[in-house]
Amino acid sequence: MTDETLRKMLSEMSHVWKTESAFMSWLRGGIRRMWSKHPVRIEFMKQNRIRIPNPNKNGKAKEVWGGVCALTGELTPQTSLEVDHKKGNHSLRSINDIQSFVESILLVTFDDLQLVSKDAHKIKSYAEKYNMTFEQARLEKEIIAICKDNKKVVDKLIEFNVELIPKTIKARKELLVKLMREQHKGV
């Protein structure tokens, strides 16, 4: 497909895709849905899962299927595991990215994959997107989660033994971010 063909298609289908970005988003989603049913992904999960103690204390089964998160080393139930591409950050923003995107997502071997928890996968993706370490991304995501709730911000400031809590929400958040980043300086 050429740029000219893409422009013509988008013109004819402007009621479906208003922009090239909308088309690329639709295409990314379709390829990712293919990945969810990809035989290599499914077989990788089957071959790498193990029986782990049931984390649900009220569960009837003593053990459940799960695995070890490659990023954290934690035992994780299969329902909270994902098959991750070790090399992430696959871009599909323009027509020129299509082939490399498809190849990087779908043309994989077991050596290209790892089991990770859903939470760790989100952190890894954030780290790749913002060019930071896994630990830096974990801290930033923790800060973001706390800052969504003013009560949590205040509680966290109290944990830091802040005697004079700033009056504005913005100032509270800024102080919390500063304190948390200082606490994790080596990260």
PDB file of C-alpha atoms in Angstrom:
ATOM      1  CA  MET A   1       0.000   0.000   0.000  1.00  0.00           C
ATOM      2  CA  THR A   2       1.360   3.398  -0.882  1.00  0.00           C
ATOM      3  CA  ASP A   3       0.759   6.695   0.847  1.00  0.00           C
ATOM      4  CA  GLU A   4      -1.433   7.663  -2.095  1.00  0.00           C
ATOM      5  CA  THR A   5      -3.561   4.515  -1.741  1.00  0.00           C
ATOM      6  CA  LEU A   6      -3.866   5.084   1.990  1.00  0.00           C
ATOM      7  CA  ARG A   7      -4.987   8.698   1.472  1.00  0.00           C
ATOM      8  CA  LYS A   8      -7.563   7.568  -1.101  1.00  0.00           C
ATOM      9  CA  MET A   9      -8.887   4.839   1.203  1.00  0.00           C
ATOM     10  CA  LEU A  10      -9.114   7.276   4.119  1.00  0.00           C
ATOM     11  CA  SER A  11     -10.922   9.766   1.894  1.00  0.00           C
ATOM     12  CA  GLU A  12     -13.442   7.146   0.781  1.00  0.00           C
ATOM     13  CA  MET A  13     -13.889   5.863   4.338  1.00  0.00           C
ATOM     14  CA  SER A  14     -13.730   9.151   6.233  1.00  0.00           C
ATOM     15  CA  HIS A  15     -16.862   8.138   8.126  1.00  0.00           C
ATOM     16  CA  VAL A  16     -14.929   5.138   9.531  1.00  0.00           C
ATOM     17  CA  TRP A  17     -11.413   6.562  10.036  1.00  0.00           C
ATOM     18  CA  LYS A  18     -11.278  10.316  10.407  1.00  0.00           C
ATOM     19  CA  THR A  19      -7.452  10.371  10.418  1.00  0.00           C
ATOM     20  CA  GLU A  20      -4.465   8.218   9.510  1.00  0.00           C
ATOM     21  CA  SER A  21      -3.831   7.893  13.232  1.00  0.00           C
ATOM     22  CA  ALA A  22      -7.323   6.392  13.708  1.00  0.00           C
ATOM     23  CA  PHE A  23      -6.624   3.873  10.932  1.00  0.00           C
ATOM     24  CA  MET A  24      -3.263   2.919  12.475  1.00  0.00           C
ATOM     25  CA  SER A  25      -4.935   2.483  15.862  1.00  0.00           C
ATOM     26  CA  TRP A  26      -7.538   0.168  14.298  1.00  0.00           C
ATOM     27  CA  LEU A  27      -4.784  -1.794  12.537  1.00  0.00           C
ATOM     28  CA  ARG A  28      -2.683  -2.101  15.727  1.00  0.00           C
ATOM     29  CA  GLY A  29      -5.719  -3.462  17.568  1.00  0.00           C
ATOM     30  CA  GLY A  30      -6.390  -6.043  14.864  1.00  0.00           C
ATOM     31  CA  ILE A  31      -2.805  -7.278  14.888  1.00  0.00           C
ATOM     32  CA  ARG A  32      -2.773  -7.424  18.688  1.00  0.00           C
ATOM     33  CA  ARG A  33      -5.996  -9.497  18.589  1.00  0.00           C
ATOM     34  CA  MET A  34      -4.199 -11.889  16.236  1.00  0.00           C
ATOM     35  CA  TRP A  35      -1.394 -12.090  18.828  1.00  0.00           C
ATOM     36  CA  SER A  36      -3.874 -13.070  21.549  1.00  0.00           C
ATOM     37  CA  LYS A  37      -4.758 -16.217  19.563  1.00  0.00           C
ATOM     38  CA  HIS A  38      -1.270 -16.826  18.126  1.00  0.00           C
ATOM     39  CA  PRO A  39      -0.280 -20.522  18.372  1.00  0.00           C
ATOM     40  CA  VAL A  40       3.284 -19.641  19.471  1.00  0.00           C
ATOM     41  CA  ARG A  41       1.918 -17.505  22.334  1.00  0.00           C
ATOM     42  CA  ILE A  42      -0.519 -20.204  23.423  1.00  0.00           C
ATOM     43  CA  GLU A  43       2.090 -22.982  23.252  1.00  0.00           C
ATOM     44  CA  PHE A  44       4.646 -20.836  25.100  1.00  0.00           C
ATOM     45  CA  MET A  45       2.163 -20.343  27.938  1.00  0.00           C
ATOM     46  CA  LYS A  46       1.394 -24.087  28.065  1.00  0.00           C
ATOM     47  CA  GLN A  47       5.056 -25.082  28.128  1.00  0.00           C
ATOM     48  CA  ASN A  48       6.101 -22.508  30.723  1.00  0.00           C
ATOM     49  CA  ARG A  49       3.276 -22.683  33.229  1.00  0.00           C
ATOM     50  CA  ILE A  50       3.709 -24.527  36.501  1.00  0.00           C
ATOM     51  CA  ARG A  51       1.538 -25.521  39.431  1.00  0.00           C
ATOM     52  CA  ILE A  52       1.758 -22.924  42.216  1.00  0.00           C
ATOM     53  CA  PRO A  53       0.098 -22.620  45.628  1.00  0.00           C
ATOM     54  CA  ASN A  54      -3.371 -21.129  45.263  1.00  0.00           C
ATOM     55  CA  PRO A  55      -3.075 -17.470  46.341  1.00  0.00           C
ATOM     56  CA  ASN A  56      -6.836 -17.461  47.042  1.00  0.00           C
ATOM     57  CA  LYS A  57      -6.985 -18.616  50.649  1.00  0.00           C
ATOM     58  CA  ASN A  58     -10.699 -19.409  50.208  1.00  0.00           C
ATOM     59  CA  GLY A  59     -10.133 -21.330  46.986  1.00  0.00           C
ATOM     60  CA  LYS A  60     -11.050 -25.019  46.834  1.00  0.00           C
ATOM     61  CA  ALA A  61      -7.935 -26.086  44.921  1.00  0.00           C
ATOM     62  CA  LYS A  62      -4.653 -26.334  46.793  1.00  0.00           C
ATOM     63  CA  GLU A  63      -2.697 -25.464  43.647  1.00  0.00           C
ATOM     64  CA  VAL A  64      -3.462 -23.529  40.448  1.00  0.00           C
ATOM     65  CA  TRP A  65      -1.693 -23.009  37.130  1.00  0.00           C
ATOM     66  CA  GLY A  66       0.723 -20.114  37.168  1.00  0.00           C
ATOM     67  CA  GLY A  67       4.295 -19.147  36.532  1.00  0.00           C
ATOM     68  CA  VAL A  68       7.239 -17.088  37.621  1.00  0.00           C
ATOM     69  CA  CYS A  69       7.208 -13.485  36.426  1.00  0.00           C
ATOM     70  CA  ALA A  70      10.426 -12.955  34.445  1.00  0.00           C
ATOM     71  CA  LEU A  71      10.600  -9.333  35.618  1.00  0.00           C
ATOM     72  CA  THR A  72       9.902  -9.657  39.348  1.00  0.00           C
ATOM     73  CA  GLY A  73      10.572 -13.330  40.103  1.00  0.00           C
ATOM     74  CA  GLU A  74       7.177 -13.587  41.828  1.00  0.00           C
ATOM     75  CA  LEU A  75       4.889 -16.600  41.553  1.00  0.00           C
ATOM     76  CA  THR A  76       1.818 -15.435  39.670  1.00  0.00           C
ATOM     77  CA  PRO A  77      -1.472 -17.226  38.872  1.00  0.00           C
ATOM     78  CA  GLN A  78      -1.992 -17.848  35.149  1.00  0.00           C
ATOM     79  CA  THR A  79      -5.007 -15.512  35.129  1.00  0.00           C
ATOM     80  CA  SER A  80      -2.599 -12.684  36.015  1.00  0.00           C
ATOM     81  CA  LEU A  81       0.165 -13.691  33.565  1.00  0.00           C
ATOM     82  CA  GLU A  82       0.855 -12.444  30.058  1.00  0.00           C
ATOM     83  CA  VAL A  83       3.224 -13.599  27.358  1.00  0.00           C
ATOM     84  CA  ASP A  84       5.481 -10.642  26.706  1.00  0.00           C
ATOM     85  CA  HIS A  85       7.819  -9.868  23.827  1.00  0.00           C
ATOM     86  CA  LYS A  86      11.253  -9.398  25.448  1.00  0.00           C
ATOM     87  CA  LYS A  87      12.005  -6.629  22.974  1.00  0.00           C
ATOM     88  CA  GLY A  88       9.071  -4.300  23.282  1.00  0.00           C
ATOM     89  CA  ASN A  89       8.127  -0.845  22.112  1.00  0.00           C
ATOM     90  CA  HIS A  90       6.678  -1.891  18.753  1.00  0.00           C
ATOM     91  CA  SER A  91       5.652   1.187  16.813  1.00  0.00           C
ATOM     92  CA  LEU A  92       2.863   1.414  14.228  1.00  0.00           C
ATOM     93  CA  ARG A  93       2.341   5.099  13.572  1.00  0.00           C
ATOM     94  CA  SER A  94       2.629   5.222   9.779  1.00  0.00           C
ATOM     95  CA  ILE A  95       2.242   3.022   6.729  1.00  0.00           C
ATOM     96  CA  ASN A  96       6.027   2.544   6.684  1.00  0.00           C
ATOM     97  CA  ASP A  97       5.872   0.801  10.091  1.00  0.00           C
ATOM     98  CA  ILE A  98       3.415  -1.944   9.076  1.00  0.00           C
ATOM     99  CA  GLN A  99       5.860  -4.655   8.009  1.00  0.00           C
ATOM    100  CA  SER A 100       8.252  -4.236  10.935  1.00  0.00           C
ATOM    101  CA  PHE A 101       5.320  -4.093  13.382  1.00  0.00           C
ATOM    102  CA  VAL A 102       3.755  -7.308  12.046  1.00  0.00           C
ATOM    103  CA  GLU A 103       7.122  -9.065  12.042  1.00  0.00           C
ATOM    104  CA  SER A 104       8.010  -7.986  15.578  1.00  0.00           C
ATOM    105  CA  ILE A 105       4.627  -8.993  16.980  1.00  0.00           C
ATOM    106  CA  LEU A 106       3.826 -12.161  15.028  1.00  0.00           C
ATOM    107  CA  LEU A 107       7.100 -13.643  13.723  1.00  0.00           C
ATOM    108  CA  VAL A 108       8.463 -14.846  17.049  1.00  0.00           C
ATOM    109  CA  THR A 109      10.062 -17.884  18.640  1.00  0.00           C
ATOM    110  CA  PHE A 110      10.073 -18.963  22.264  1.00  0.00           C
ATOM    111  CA  ASP A 111      13.443 -17.188  22.677  1.00  0.00           C
ATOM    112  CA  ASP A 112      11.687 -13.869  21.978  1.00  0.00           C
ATOM    113  CA  LEU A 113       9.105 -14.331  24.746  1.00  0.00           C
ATOM    114  CA  GLN A 114       8.779 -14.331  28.518  1.00  0.00           C
ATOM    115  CA  LEU A 115       6.017 -14.760  31.097  1.00  0.00           C
ATOM    116  CA  VAL A 116       5.293 -11.626  33.109  1.00  0.00           C
ATOM    117  CA  SER A 117       2.602 -10.523  35.510  1.00  0.00           C
ATOM    118  CA  LYS A 118       0.069  -8.056  34.110  1.00  0.00           C
ATOM    119  CA  ASP A 119       1.245  -5.362  36.531  1.00  0.00           C
ATOM    120  CA  ALA A 120       4.929  -5.897  35.663  1.00  0.00           C
ATOM    121  CA  HIS A 121       4.049  -5.810  31.950  1.00  0.00           C
ATOM    122  CA  LYS A 122       2.416  -2.389  32.386  1.00  0.00           C
ATOM    123  CA  ILE A 123       5.502  -1.134  34.207  1.00  0.00           C
ATOM    124  CA  LYS A 124       7.829  -2.531  31.516  1.00  0.00           C
ATOM    125  CA  SER A 125       5.768  -0.880  28.764  1.00  0.00           C
ATOM    126  CA  TYR A 126       5.847   2.442  30.650  1.00  0.00           C
ATOM    127  CA  ALA A 127       9.625   2.135  31.083  1.00  0.00           C
ATOM    128  CA  GLU A 128      10.081   1.499  27.352  1.00  0.00           C
ATOM    129  CA  LYS A 129       7.773   4.339  26.385  1.00  0.00           C
ATOM    130  CA  TYR A 130       9.559   6.878  28.602  1.00  0.00           C
ATOM    131  CA  ASN A 131      13.091   5.433  28.264  1.00  0.00           C
ATOM    132  CA  MET A 132      13.659   4.620  31.936  1.00  0.00           C
ATOM    133  CA  THR A 133      14.568   1.589  34.022  1.00  0.00           C
ATOM    134  CA  PHE A 134      11.973  -0.862  35.280  1.00  0.00           C
ATOM    135  CA  GLU A 135      12.492   0.392  38.850  1.00  0.00           C
ATOM    136  CA  GLN A 136      12.130   4.045  37.823  1.00  0.00           C
ATOM    137  CA  ALA A 137       8.913   3.189  35.982  1.00  0.00           C
ATOM    138  CA  ARG A 138       7.606   1.249  38.998  1.00  0.00           C
ATOM    139  CA  LEU A 139       8.189   4.323  41.180  1.00  0.00           C
ATOM    140  CA  GLU A 140       6.554   6.690  38.672  1.00  0.00           C
ATOM    141  CA  LYS A 141       3.480   4.433  38.359  1.00  0.00           C
ATOM    142  CA  GLU A 142       3.234   4.262  42.171  1.00  0.00           C
ATOM    143  CA  ILE A 143       3.398   8.064  42.334  1.00  0.00           C
ATOM    144  CA  ILE A 144       0.719   8.377  39.645  1.00  0.00           C
ATOM    145  CA  ALA A 145      -1.575   5.937  41.484  1.00  0.00           C
ATOM    146  CA  ILE A 146      -1.201   7.782  44.795  1.00  0.00           C
ATOM    147  CA  CYS A 147      -1.700  11.204  43.200  1.00  0.00           C
ATOM    148  CA  LYS A 148      -5.110  10.166  41.838  1.00  0.00           C
ATOM    149  CA  ASP A 149      -6.517  10.339  45.372  1.00  0.00           C
ATOM    150  CA  ASN A 150      -5.888  13.402  47.566  1.00  0.00           C
ATOM    151  CA  LYS A 151      -6.459  11.380  50.749  1.00  0.00           C
ATOM    152  CA  LYS A 152      -3.708   8.948  49.715  1.00  0.00           C
ATOM    153  CA  VAL A 153      -1.411  11.907  49.023  1.00  0.00           C
ATOM    154  CA  VAL A 154      -2.033  13.291  52.510  1.00  0.00           C
ATOM    155  CA  ASP A 155      -1.607   9.835  54.107  1.00  0.00           C
ATOM    156  CA  LYS A 156       1.687   9.346  52.281  1.00  0.00           C
ATOM    157  CA  LEU A 157       2.927  12.805  53.338  1.00  0.00           C
ATOM    158  CA  ILE A 158       2.099  11.884  56.944  1.00  0.00           C
ATOM    159  CA  GLU A 159       4.135   8.662  56.465  1.00  0.00           C
ATOM    160  CA  PHE A 160       7.041  10.913  55.458  1.00  0.00           C
ATOM    161  CA  ASN A 161       6.543  12.800  58.759  1.00  0.00           C
ATOM    162  CA  VAL A 162       5.630  16.056  57.005  1.00  0.00           C
ATOM    163  CA  GLU A 163       4.459  18.346  59.760  1.00  0.00           C
ATOM    164  CA  LEU A 164       3.032  21.124  57.611  1.00  0.00           C
ATOM    165  CA  ILE A 165       0.856  19.659  54.831  1.00  0.00           C
ATOM    166  CA  PRO A 166       0.585  22.132  51.929  1.00  0.00           C
ATOM    167  CA  LYS A 167      -2.844  23.704  51.484  1.00  0.00           C
ATOM    168  CA  THR A 168      -3.310  23.086  47.746  1.00  0.00           C
ATOM    169  CA  ILE A 169      -3.625  19.723  46.082  1.00  0.00           C
ATOM    170  CA  LYS A 170      -1.002  20.727  43.511  1.00  0.00           C
ATOM    171  CA  ALA A 171       1.535  21.650  46.205  1.00  0.00           C
ATOM    172  CA  ARG A 172       0.830  18.411  48.098  1.00  0.00           C
ATOM    173  CA  LYS A 173       1.432  16.348  44.962  1.00  0.00           C
ATOM    174  CA  GLU A 174       4.623  18.248  44.109  1.00  0.00           C
ATOM    175  CA  LEU A 175       5.983  17.692  47.636  1.00  0.00           C
ATOM    176  CA  LEU A 176       5.056  14.006  47.555  1.00  0.00           C
ATOM    177  CA  VAL A 177       6.748  13.484  44.184  1.00  0.00           C
ATOM    178  CA  LYS A 178       9.895  15.215  45.468  1.00  0.00           C
ATOM    179  CA  LEU A 179       9.988  13.123  48.665  1.00  0.00           C
ATOM    180  CA  MET A 180       9.329   9.805  46.907  1.00  0.00           C
ATOM    181  CA  ARG A 181      11.965  10.454  44.239  1.00  0.00           C
ATOM    182  CA  GLU A 182      14.500  11.475  46.917  1.00  0.00           C
ATOM    183  CA  GLN A 183      13.737   8.311  48.884  1.00  0.00           C
ATOM    184  CA  HIS A 184      14.465   6.204  45.777  1.00  0.00           C
ATOM    185  CA  LYS A 185      17.434   8.251  44.534  1.00  0.00           C
ATOM    186  CA  GLY A 186      19.460   5.149  43.517  1.00  0.00           C
ATOM    187  CA  VAL A 187      16.615   3.866  41.371  1.00  0.00           C
TER     188      VAL A 187
END
